[in-house]
Amino acid sequence: MGREYVIKKRDGGPSKSGIDYRAELNEQQYAAVSSDPGASLVIAGAGSGKTRTLTYRVAYLLDQGVEARNILLLTFTNKASKEMTERVKELIPGDISDLWGGTFHSIGNRILRRHADELGFDRSFSILDRDDQKALIKPIIKRAAVDVKNKRFPKPDLLLSIFSLVLNTQESLEDILYHRYDYLMEWETEIEKIYKGYIKKKLETNSMDFDDLLVLLLKLLKENEDIRGLYQKKFRYVLVDEYQDTNMVQCEIVDLLVGKSRNLMVVGDDAQSIYSWRGADMENILKFHARYPEAVTYKIETNYRSQPEILELSNAAIAANTEQIQKKLMASRKGGEMVPALLALSDPRAQADFVAQRVQEVIDEGVEEEEIAVLYRAHYQSMEIQMEFTSRMIPFQITSGLRFFEQAHVKDVSSYIRFVVNRRDEVSFKRMVLMLPGVGDASADKLWRGWLASDAARSEKLPVSFSDVLLDLKVPAKAKSHWDQMCYTLDELVLLDGDDGVKFAAPADMIYSILEGVYEEYMKNAFDNYENRKQDIGQLQNYATQYVDVMEFLAQLSLMSNIDGDPSKRKQEEQKGVTLSSIHQAKGLEWKVVFLIWLADGMFPNGKILEAEDNKMLEEERRLFYVALTRAKDQLYLSYPMMNPRSYSGEVFQNPSRFLDDFPADLVDEWKISGW
């Protein structure tokens, strides 16, 4: 039997911090920070000091003599990793550069750089960004010789999103298509062929994408016992931030790195699990004790962010969920500033008018613009707010996406209208035809020159039928059926009147024809967030009902797109202003004043989820509602429009969000609105 030899710790490591942990932390935080080795689940409610708890735990371990190199701290964002590392440096006077801290992806890259040869890669492998991925997959699609004579094949972006879900959820490609992209099931064989070709090509080119940094790390740890043992011995303590957001791959990686030591602390809040659509699995936190039966649970329930009235409302709202770890946040602040306000407005324009007016009043009362946010379920719900803020010159920044009229799909649809109105609009014509399969820059230029040579393009009178002229032009074979449909759709945008000559259709009718005729099919196969973009077009259609004259409508679109000047310059200026954000983007942030808008059934909760009658997804929508409520520090306004204009069915009455029934009526102050 070999002799055992112990290497003694040498001096020179991190010195004692001198922190009085009992004085610096509240009772619940201290219990978690000073917990004994072993598995522990820390449920840290919104605004309860989660980051503080994690960083003090790292400092506590170092004070107990654990070496920095034996600690692994996993986060979800580079920002969180940097913030926590900086805080630990402030707490600990010694050198902690050996501490392994970073995102799952960065830690995956670090380990794979050492052992890539075990998986058939060189250690100098490239990491592909989205543009690189598309460049790699396009030749694979071409070689697959997909028959797209009658229907469009999914664009590379959409295929890559599907492949990412397959990897991160560990579900089969068939299941992903069936449950999330059922309209692509007819392409299943072709998509699977391309998927296998893509995986093979990455290996041939010694390249990994971001998903591989996780999936291949998991493969390495599962299949190589020696390497797994090496890192299990190295990482004596593993800490994981935002554990409710882990997917199956990340969960397995953590379990394999922890190994027999069981020294694992995961921190999270099941009530803020809102990312199932990108693969996160809340079961990881709900069933943590199934994998670690000995784990101790610590609840941190003192909220330092919100006033009591907001917190009481938040607690009541989330209580309706059945799948949750029970807890109740308690406010450390004194109340009395205001009870959350509930407002029923006549329509979306009235809602925007109220928000803009109240925002201006709050600013006049001394609240800085950066301390105010308008939150919503989906990006398209911000359109009226953007317009009203612009007209009132209220500065704002958008974190949920581009400004409404700058979005690609909005510009795509408007290109059809612009071309019909101005037959010499080369930019709009080419934007339109470049959406066709098999049409590139050279083909688009050739088609433009063909159109320009026609009498219809040069005449002062509109052609009786666009298709009479355009159908004579030669297009690539795979574009033929789509080209024909595009031509017939252009015809629908013009009305013929025998007495007064040619008239254009109403703008809202034009948008309907474009969407139904050509653009909906294009969106389905081009974008992974097709439903959201379709809602955007619906919102554009609603906006267009205000206009009879198409010229006036197009002029307004141009003004709204360009009123703030060059978007690239504006980015530098958007460091200040009221924040407009989707709730998903707002998670982890906070503001003194929050407006939560469009609280109507079908808008929030999402209509698709209500139609599906999926209680699991409805509970996630309620968690999203809870996240929105807990962003507010001082003032909270909840609003919904009672009527929603729709161009083909008139105004539609909207029911208040069912989430508003989840709490007692006396927890909100119902404001009576006049002036509309």
XYZ file of C-alpha atoms in Angstrom:
676
model
C 0.000 0.000 0.000
C 1.394 3.398 -1.010
C 2.398 5.903 1.602
C 0.067 8.868 2.134
C 1.729 12.256 1.960
C 0.003 15.540 2.865
C 1.115 18.844 1.387
C 0.803 21.527 4.051
C -0.729 24.864 3.161
C 1.908 27.539 2.888
C 1.581 31.133 4.032
C 0.867 33.878 1.563
C -2.715 33.030 0.619
C -5.663 35.350 1.176
C -5.470 36.823 4.639
C -8.388 37.052 7.031
C -10.822 39.683 5.860
C -11.782 40.957 9.264
C -15.444 40.955 8.240
C -17.971 40.832 11.064
C -20.402 38.594 9.203
C -23.142 38.812 11.833
C -23.043 42.597 11.723
C -22.845 42.869 7.928
C -25.656 40.418 7.128
C -29.199 39.884 8.271
C -30.049 36.687 10.129
C -31.194 34.744 7.053
C -28.243 35.843 4.932
C -25.815 34.965 7.706
C -27.294 31.463 8.076
C -26.655 30.773 4.371
C -23.227 32.428 4.240
C -21.896 30.602 7.313
C -23.497 27.222 6.528
C -21.509 24.014 6.966
C -19.999 22.217 3.958
C -22.446 20.161 1.958
C -25.356 20.743 -0.372
C -27.528 23.791 0.184
C -30.390 25.478 -1.635
C -30.679 29.219 -1.080
C -34.049 30.684 -2.094
C -33.344 34.406 -2.420
C -36.460 36.467 -3.101
C -36.535 39.561 -5.291
C -34.528 42.446 -3.839
C -33.311 40.354 -0.889
C -29.558 40.711 -1.470
C -28.787 37.581 -3.508
C -25.508 38.932 -4.874
C -24.464 40.040 -1.398
C -25.145 36.557 -0.045
C -23.108 34.844 -2.761
C -20.111 37.163 -2.533
C -20.016 36.988 1.260
C -20.203 33.191 1.010
C -17.072 33.214 -1.160
C -15.357 35.556 1.308
C -16.420 33.320 4.212
C -14.967 30.219 2.546
C -11.673 32.040 1.957
C -11.655 33.158 5.597
C -12.137 29.519 6.603
C -8.911 28.603 4.805
C -10.347 27.348 1.519
C -7.970 28.270 -1.294
C -9.289 30.443 -4.107
C -8.319 27.855 -6.732
C -10.672 25.337 -5.117
C -13.766 27.515 -5.556
C -15.935 27.593 -8.674
C -18.530 30.373 -9.011
C -20.910 29.932 -11.962
C -23.074 32.792 -13.238
C -25.282 33.444 -16.258
C -23.896 36.749 -17.479
C -20.440 38.264 -17.754
C -21.787 41.313 -15.958
C -22.830 39.245 -12.933
C -19.520 37.404 -12.890
C -17.507 40.616 -13.031
C -19.641 42.282 -10.358
C -19.293 39.366 -7.938
C -15.552 39.000 -8.482
C -15.041 42.735 -7.889
C -17.075 42.586 -4.695
C -15.072 39.637 -3.376
C -11.847 41.549 -4.127
C -13.159 44.454 -2.069
C -13.910 42.106 0.824
C -10.716 40.039 0.767
C -7.336 41.841 0.971
C -5.261 38.979 -0.497
C -4.815 37.613 -4.012
C -7.865 35.724 -5.297
C -6.843 35.546 -8.956
C -6.913 31.729 -8.813
C -10.647 31.697 -8.116
C -12.597 30.195 -11.024
C -15.509 32.528 -11.663
C -17.467 33.069 -14.853
C -20.436 32.127 -16.978
C -21.184 28.498 -17.789
C -19.920 29.160 -21.305
C -16.653 30.773 -20.230
C -15.884 27.949 -17.801
C -16.760 25.448 -20.521
C -14.333 27.157 -22.891
C -11.604 27.165 -20.244
C -11.881 23.433 -19.578
C -12.300 22.472 -23.230
C -9.158 24.424 -24.169
C -7.246 21.944 -22.017
C -8.946 18.747 -23.172
C -10.419 19.363 -26.648
C -8.251 16.594 -28.111
C -10.295 14.065 -26.117
C -13.277 15.020 -28.283
C -11.529 15.074 -31.641
C -10.834 18.838 -31.682
C -7.548 20.721 -31.471
C -7.123 22.953 -28.451
C -6.917 25.939 -30.794
C -10.555 25.463 -31.858
C -12.483 28.515 -33.098
C -15.665 29.718 -31.425
C -18.374 30.567 -33.939
C -20.575 33.620 -33.514
C -23.957 33.819 -35.253
C -22.544 35.158 -38.528
C -19.909 32.410 -38.533
C -22.588 29.785 -37.945
C -24.645 31.047 -40.871
C -21.593 31.077 -43.139
C -20.864 27.473 -42.142
C -24.409 26.168 -42.586
C -25.296 27.801 -45.919
C -23.157 25.442 -48.068
C -24.594 22.488 -46.129
C -28.118 23.605 -47.024
C -27.082 24.040 -50.634
C -25.515 20.572 -50.811
C -28.649 19.062 -49.292
C -30.431 20.008 -52.543
C -33.678 20.784 -50.749
C -36.656 20.995 -53.100
C -38.148 24.424 -52.475
C -40.115 24.658 -55.670
C -43.474 25.249 -53.970
C -42.657 26.184 -50.364
C -39.938 28.144 -48.625
C -37.310 26.281 -46.646
C -36.383 27.687 -43.201
C -33.670 30.361 -43.186
C -30.281 29.590 -41.540
C -31.132 31.751 -38.502
C -34.245 29.714 -37.777
C -32.459 26.390 -38.304
C -29.706 27.420 -35.890
C -32.276 28.373 -33.249
C -33.893 24.953 -33.625
C -30.528 23.183 -33.326
C -29.747 25.230 -30.215
C -32.969 24.089 -28.560
C -32.202 20.465 -29.389
C -28.844 20.760 -27.644
C -29.942 22.780 -24.621
C -33.119 20.848 -23.834
C -31.685 17.434 -24.772
C -34.949 16.766 -26.620
C -35.047 15.125 -30.027
C -35.248 17.209 -33.171
C -38.609 15.578 -33.902
C -40.018 16.675 -30.515
C -38.709 20.223 -30.885
C -40.332 20.547 -34.312
C -43.587 18.954 -33.201
C -44.054 21.031 -30.052
C -42.573 24.377 -31.102
C -42.435 24.541 -34.914
C -45.226 22.246 -36.059
C -45.503 24.125 -39.374
C -42.000 22.840 -40.250
C -42.749 19.134 -39.697
C -42.933 18.563 -43.453
C -39.217 19.441 -43.628
C -38.169 17.129 -40.779
C -36.072 14.767 -42.944
C -34.220 17.633 -44.640
C -33.663 19.525 -41.378
C -32.253 16.422 -39.684
C -29.878 15.871 -42.609
C -28.629 19.462 -42.339
C -28.320 19.149 -38.551
C -26.045 16.116 -38.891
C -24.060 17.859 -41.628
C -23.619 20.923 -39.428
C -22.273 18.871 -36.518
C -19.866 17.053 -38.860
C -18.699 20.317 -40.435
C -17.897 21.886 -37.065
C -15.632 18.969 -36.232
C -13.963 19.098 -39.663
C -13.243 22.819 -39.308
C -12.158 22.554 -35.639
C -14.960 24.925 -34.637
C -17.462 25.072 -31.799
C -20.501 27.269 -31.354
C -21.659 28.583 -27.980
C -23.950 25.611 -27.362
C -21.003 23.250 -27.911
C -19.151 24.894 -25.025
C -21.793 23.353 -22.767
C -22.773 20.190 -24.627
C -19.200 19.095 -25.330
C -18.157 19.904 -21.754
C -20.947 17.619 -20.564
C -19.832 14.910 -22.998
C -16.237 15.242 -21.771
C -17.210 14.939 -18.100
C -19.550 12.020 -18.734
C -17.220 9.957 -20.879
C -13.809 10.597 -19.304
C -13.599 9.431 -15.710
C -10.050 10.722 -15.175
C -10.850 14.251 -16.327
C -14.074 14.254 -14.332
C -12.154 13.166 -11.226
C -9.523 15.851 -11.818
C -12.078 18.677 -11.666
C -14.069 17.121 -8.849
C -10.901 17.190 -6.739
C -10.044 20.712 -7.868
C -13.425 22.299 -7.175
C -14.004 21.597 -3.499
C -16.799 24.184 -3.416
C -19.180 24.962 -6.277
C -21.576 27.927 -6.155
C -24.248 28.604 -8.797
C -26.113 31.864 -9.329
C -29.668 32.096 -10.807
C -30.122 28.341 -10.524
C -33.764 28.562 -11.606
C -32.522 29.490 -15.089
C -30.378 26.388 -15.642
C -31.282 23.958 -18.408
C -30.782 20.196 -18.315
C -27.240 20.407 -19.720
C -26.101 22.984 -17.154
C -27.738 21.045 -14.331
C -25.874 17.854 -15.287
C -22.576 19.728 -15.632
C -22.934 21.061 -12.099
C -23.741 17.623 -10.687
C -20.733 16.050 -12.420
C -18.335 18.781 -11.235
C -19.526 18.501 -7.644
C -19.145 14.727 -7.459
C -18.869 12.985 -4.104
C -17.906 16.071 -2.105
C -21.512 17.361 -2.339
C -20.214 20.848 -1.516
C -22.701 22.700 -3.674
C -24.579 25.910 -2.985
C -27.193 26.944 -5.537
C -28.906 30.308 -5.239
C -32.086 31.286 -7.050
C -35.766 32.098 -6.909
C -38.311 29.761 -8.458
C -40.784 32.668 -8.548
C -38.529 34.355 -11.132
C -38.189 31.374 -13.490
C -39.329 32.898 -16.806
C -37.103 31.432 -19.520
C -38.566 28.015 -20.401
C -38.886 29.194 -24.017
C -35.107 29.117 -24.334
C -34.607 25.815 -22.528
C -34.515 26.718 -18.812
C -36.085 24.036 -16.621
C -37.602 25.147 -13.313
C -37.743 21.500 -12.209
C -34.013 21.786 -11.503
C -34.676 24.043 -8.524
C -38.049 22.573 -7.510
C -36.615 19.033 -7.364
C -33.164 19.902 -6.059
C -33.731 17.727 -2.986
C -34.482 14.710 -5.174
C -30.846 14.814 -6.319
C -29.447 16.100 -3.019
C -31.713 14.669 -0.272
C -29.375 15.914 2.438
C -29.436 19.517 1.213
C -30.340 22.284 3.651
C -32.729 24.979 2.425
C -32.170 28.616 3.377
C -34.781 31.259 2.603
C -33.822 34.913 2.340
C -37.078 36.830 2.528
C -36.231 40.387 3.580
C -36.724 42.720 0.632
C -34.667 45.930 0.580
C -36.032 47.271 -2.719
C -39.768 47.888 -2.661
C -42.070 49.717 -0.332
C -44.454 47.448 1.667
C -47.537 48.193 -0.431
C -45.801 46.984 -3.590
C -44.435 43.921 -1.812
C -47.810 42.955 -0.355
C -49.298 43.074 -3.840
C -46.412 40.992 -5.241
C -46.782 38.310 -2.555
C -50.513 38.038 -3.175
C -50.055 37.871 -6.960
C -47.614 34.934 -6.928
C -49.527 33.023 -4.242
C -51.942 31.749 -6.900
C -49.225 29.488 -8.374
C -49.299 25.880 -7.177
C -45.805 24.903 -8.396
C -43.519 26.887 -6.105
C -41.351 26.881 -3.015
C -43.374 28.686 -0.376
C -41.954 31.956 0.902
C -43.150 35.434 1.791
C -41.089 38.539 1.205
C -41.030 41.079 4.023
C -40.218 44.738 3.452
C -37.392 46.432 5.300
C -38.687 49.841 4.183
C -41.450 51.899 5.718
C -44.582 52.376 3.641
C -47.045 55.153 3.056
C -45.797 56.764 -0.170
C -48.548 55.341 -2.387
C -50.687 52.280 -2.948
C -50.106 50.717 -6.391
C -52.467 52.315 -8.914
C -54.795 50.368 -11.229
C -56.106 52.161 -14.312
C -58.629 51.115 -16.942
C -58.145 53.296 -20.039
C -60.497 53.578 -22.987
C -58.028 52.386 -25.654
C -54.271 52.044 -26.367
C -53.922 55.710 -27.320
C -55.495 56.806 -24.037
C -53.152 54.463 -22.180
C -50.145 56.003 -23.938
C -51.443 59.489 -23.213
C -51.797 58.707 -19.506
C -48.344 57.128 -19.240
C -46.673 60.047 -21.026
C -48.482 62.669 -18.943
C -47.800 60.910 -15.637
C -44.140 60.328 -16.564
C -43.739 64.039 -17.234
C -45.347 64.852 -13.871
C -43.059 62.422 -12.025
C -40.015 63.967 -13.728
C -41.241 67.441 -12.757
C -41.533 66.201 -9.158
C -37.800 65.443 -9.151
C -37.515 61.785 -10.193
C -34.726 61.306 -12.730
C -35.684 59.900 -16.133
C -33.365 56.917 -15.641
C -35.380 55.924 -12.550
C -38.573 55.407 -14.571
C -39.530 52.347 -16.632
C -42.439 51.261 -18.813
C -42.705 47.454 -18.905
C -44.744 45.202 -21.188
C -45.181 41.548 -22.146
C -44.192 41.908 -25.824
C -42.176 44.482 -27.748
C -45.007 45.460 -30.107
C -47.032 46.702 -27.109
C -44.666 49.649 -26.799
C -45.590 51.259 -30.138
C -48.106 53.824 -28.881
C -45.830 54.717 -25.956
C -42.917 55.318 -28.331
C -45.058 57.571 -30.506
C -46.441 59.547 -27.580
C -43.027 59.987 -25.954
C -41.604 61.126 -29.291
C -44.343 63.687 -29.844
C -43.910 65.055 -26.306
C -40.102 65.002 -26.594
C -39.706 62.699 -23.581
C -36.292 60.993 -23.945
C -36.426 57.203 -23.830
C -34.282 54.150 -24.428
C -35.563 50.758 -25.563
C -34.032 47.543 -24.243
C -36.608 45.161 -25.747
C -35.494 45.694 -29.353
C -35.312 48.298 -32.076
C -37.680 51.222 -32.163
C -40.912 49.991 -33.680
C -40.660 51.557 -37.130
C -36.979 50.619 -37.492
C -37.619 46.856 -37.260
C -36.825 44.745 -40.320
C -40.270 43.168 -40.638
C -42.015 46.542 -40.411
C -39.729 47.855 -43.163
C -40.316 44.688 -45.209
C -44.076 45.182 -45.240
C -43.836 48.902 -45.943
C -41.533 48.202 -48.921
C -44.492 46.695 -50.820
C -46.592 49.791 -50.196
C -43.757 52.171 -51.063
C -43.105 50.444 -54.363
C -46.765 50.445 -55.404
C -46.999 54.149 -54.668
C -43.601 55.033 -56.184
C -42.774 52.688 -59.071
C -39.223 54.100 -59.303
C -38.356 53.225 -55.691
C -35.389 50.924 -56.358
C -34.611 50.358 -52.670
C -38.134 49.128 -51.893
C -38.303 46.962 -55.024
C -35.037 45.216 -54.227
C -35.910 44.754 -50.558
C -39.127 43.102 -51.717
C -37.582 40.701 -54.231
C -34.583 39.791 -52.064
C -37.034 38.034 -49.760
C -37.709 35.512 -52.535
C -35.857 32.168 -52.416
C -32.977 31.956 -54.872
C -32.853 35.713 -55.499
C -29.573 37.414 -54.677
C -28.169 40.857 -55.415
C -27.426 40.055 -59.067
C -30.904 38.654 -59.711
C -32.535 41.570 -57.901
C -30.595 44.048 -60.025
C -31.554 42.226 -63.218
C -35.244 42.223 -62.230
C -35.069 45.924 -61.405
C -33.605 46.737 -64.785
C -36.299 44.639 -66.441
C -39.038 46.508 -64.601
C -37.444 49.885 -65.272
C -37.417 49.177 -69.003
C -41.176 48.621 -69.077
C -43.712 51.251 -70.102
C -45.457 50.820 -66.753
C -42.400 52.034 -64.834
C -41.955 55.112 -67.026
C -45.607 56.085 -67.492
C -47.271 58.768 -65.424
C -50.246 56.445 -65.072
C -50.244 53.352 -62.918
C -50.441 50.017 -64.729
C -53.841 48.390 -64.746
C -52.161 45.317 -63.293
C -48.620 44.938 -61.942
C -48.729 41.226 -62.706
C -49.331 41.954 -66.433
C -45.842 43.448 -66.563
C -43.863 41.685 -63.853
C -44.885 38.123 -64.708
C -43.092 38.490 -68.042
C -39.754 38.952 -66.259
C -37.562 35.883 -65.809
C -36.844 34.804 -62.237
C -34.848 31.881 -60.773
C -36.811 28.618 -60.895
C -37.082 28.228 -57.117
C -38.533 31.750 -56.848
C -41.192 31.329 -59.560
C -44.255 30.464 -57.464
C -43.334 33.063 -54.827
C -42.741 35.691 -57.518
C -46.165 35.011 -59.013
C -47.840 35.392 -55.615
C -45.920 38.616 -54.967
C -47.159 40.051 -58.278
C -50.786 39.181 -57.534
C -50.426 40.679 -54.048
C -49.175 43.950 -55.555
C -52.316 44.005 -57.708
C -54.464 43.817 -54.558
C -52.924 47.018 -53.227
C -54.530 49.079 -55.982
C -58.260 49.737 -56.445
C -59.646 50.513 -59.886
C -62.305 53.189 -60.238
C -63.760 53.700 -63.715
C -64.629 57.374 -63.243
C -61.707 58.683 -61.207
C -58.928 56.468 -62.495
C -56.708 54.402 -60.235
C -56.933 54.582 -56.450
C -54.884 52.866 -53.781
C -56.411 50.558 -51.187
C -56.612 51.815 -47.600
C -53.261 51.366 -45.776
C -54.716 48.865 -43.279
C -56.180 46.808 -46.141
C -52.815 46.891 -47.910
C -51.043 45.496 -44.852
C -53.640 42.740 -44.541
C -53.139 41.721 -48.180
C -49.342 41.716 -47.865
C -49.418 39.626 -44.693
C -51.926 37.089 -45.993
C -50.573 36.966 -49.534
C -46.819 36.677 -49.045
C -45.299 37.897 -45.838
C -46.691 35.529 -43.206
C -45.180 32.520 -44.965
C -41.877 34.382 -45.282
C -41.847 35.221 -41.564
C -42.554 31.627 -40.542
C -39.467 30.394 -42.335
C -37.194 33.365 -41.710
C -37.549 34.150 -38.000
C -37.511 32.067 -34.844
C -39.813 34.616 -33.135
C -42.382 34.541 -35.925
C -45.393 34.967 -33.580
C -43.965 38.127 -32.027
C -43.258 39.645 -35.431
C -46.740 38.778 -36.631
C -48.123 40.663 -33.629
C -45.955 43.626 -34.607
C -47.508 43.634 -38.082
C -50.944 43.430 -36.498
C -50.074 46.470 -34.417
C -48.894 48.298 -37.553
C -52.212 47.421 -39.161
C -54.095 48.855 -36.177
C -52.016 52.026 -36.431
C -52.786 52.262 -40.155
C -56.554 52.383 -39.522
C -56.083 56.056 -38.633
C -55.218 56.811 -42.273
C -57.262 56.754 -45.470
C -54.598 58.404 -47.616
C -51.658 56.054 -48.216
C -49.334 58.987 -48.945
C -50.010 60.437 -45.525
C -49.472 57.013 -43.938
C -46.085 56.540 -45.627
C -45.017 60.057 -44.724
C -45.818 59.366 -41.087
C -43.822 56.104 -41.171
C -40.800 57.991 -42.486
C -41.128 60.690 -39.858
C -41.406 58.162 -37.035
C -38.381 56.247 -38.356
C -36.149 59.277 -38.730
C -37.371 61.800 -36.167
C -34.454 60.992 -33.873
C -31.816 61.094 -36.583
C -29.104 58.541 -37.237
C -29.753 55.408 -35.094
C -26.015 54.745 -34.756
C -25.494 58.189 -33.242
C -28.580 57.881 -31.100
C -27.165 54.782 -29.392
C -24.515 56.942 -27.768
C -27.173 59.351 -26.536
C -29.524 56.687 -25.156
C -27.611 56.311 -21.931
C -30.261 58.558 -20.411
C -34.016 58.572 -20.651
C -37.061 56.617 -19.522
C -36.576 52.864 -20.056
C -39.001 50.986 -22.293
C -38.480 47.265 -21.786
C -40.048 43.855 -22.074
C -40.352 42.179 -18.682
C -37.932 39.443 -19.733
C -35.269 42.090 -20.409
C -36.065 43.865 -17.134
C -35.306 40.911 -14.856
C -32.557 41.816 -12.397
C -33.152 45.563 -12.786
C -35.065 48.064 -10.649
C -36.570 51.557 -10.931
C -38.199 54.015 -8.552
C -41.281 54.279 -10.789
C -42.684 51.462 -12.935
C -45.607 51.480 -15.384
C -46.841 47.992 -16.306
C -49.070 48.302 -19.381
C -51.420 46.142 -21.503
C -52.703 44.087 -18.559
C -55.520 42.541 -20.591
C -56.257 38.869 -21.213
C -54.672 37.829 -24.486
C -52.012 40.499 -24.100
C -50.764 39.497 -20.655
C -51.135 36.589 -20.137
C -50.274 35.775 -23.728
C -53.201 34.739 -25.931
C -51.526 31.589 -27.275
C -51.082 30.273 -23.748
C -54.720 30.955 -22.906
C -55.818 29.126 -26.063
C -53.606 26.148 -25.230
C -55.057 25.957 -21.697
C -51.587 25.006 -20.487
C -51.515 25.582 -16.729
C -47.741 25.127 -16.531
C -47.188 27.915 -19.038
C -49.865 30.059 -17.379
C -47.951 29.795 -14.113
C -44.811 30.978 -15.905
C -46.801 33.965 -17.190
C -47.802 34.690 -13.593
C -44.155 34.514 -12.537
C -43.431 37.026 -15.284
C -46.134 39.264 -13.793
C -44.479 38.867 -10.385
C -41.068 39.820 -11.817
C -42.610 42.984 -13.279
C -44.208 43.989 -9.971
C -41.005 43.489 -8.009
C -38.999 45.828 -10.273
C -40.692 48.848 -8.627
C -39.207 50.615 -5.620
C -41.580 53.503 -4.855
C -44.410 53.843 -7.373
C -46.239 51.198 -9.405
C -48.919 51.808 -12.055
C -50.915 48.937 -13.598
C -52.961 49.744 -16.690
C -54.947 48.185 -19.510
C -57.001 49.496 -22.457
C -60.650 48.407 -22.321
C -61.003 48.540 -26.111
C -58.520 47.528 -28.783
C -59.073 48.721 -32.381
C -58.797 46.033 -35.037
C -59.216 46.886 -38.651
C -61.475 44.020 -39.747
C -63.663 43.430 -36.723
C -63.979 46.943 -35.389
C -63.092 47.728 -31.799
C -62.706 44.653 -29.611
C -63.605 44.719 -25.933
C -60.755 43.449 -23.722
C -61.139 41.718 -20.373
C -58.744 42.796 -17.637
C -55.880 40.359 -17.112
C -56.910 37.405 -14.979
C -53.820 38.112 -12.889
C -55.641 41.153 -11.500
C -58.086 38.733 -9.842
C -55.291 36.981 -7.938
C -55.106 39.586 -5.176
C -57.637 41.466 -3.004
C -59.011 44.637 -4.576
C -57.921 46.754 -1.601
C -54.249 46.193 -2.466
C -54.582 48.643 -5.364
C -56.024 52.110 -5.741
C -58.352 52.256 -8.771
C -57.860 55.638 -10.379
C -60.787 57.201 -12.201
C -59.678 58.598 -15.545
C -61.404 61.534 -17.200
C -60.589 63.663 -20.229
C -61.026 60.857 -22.773
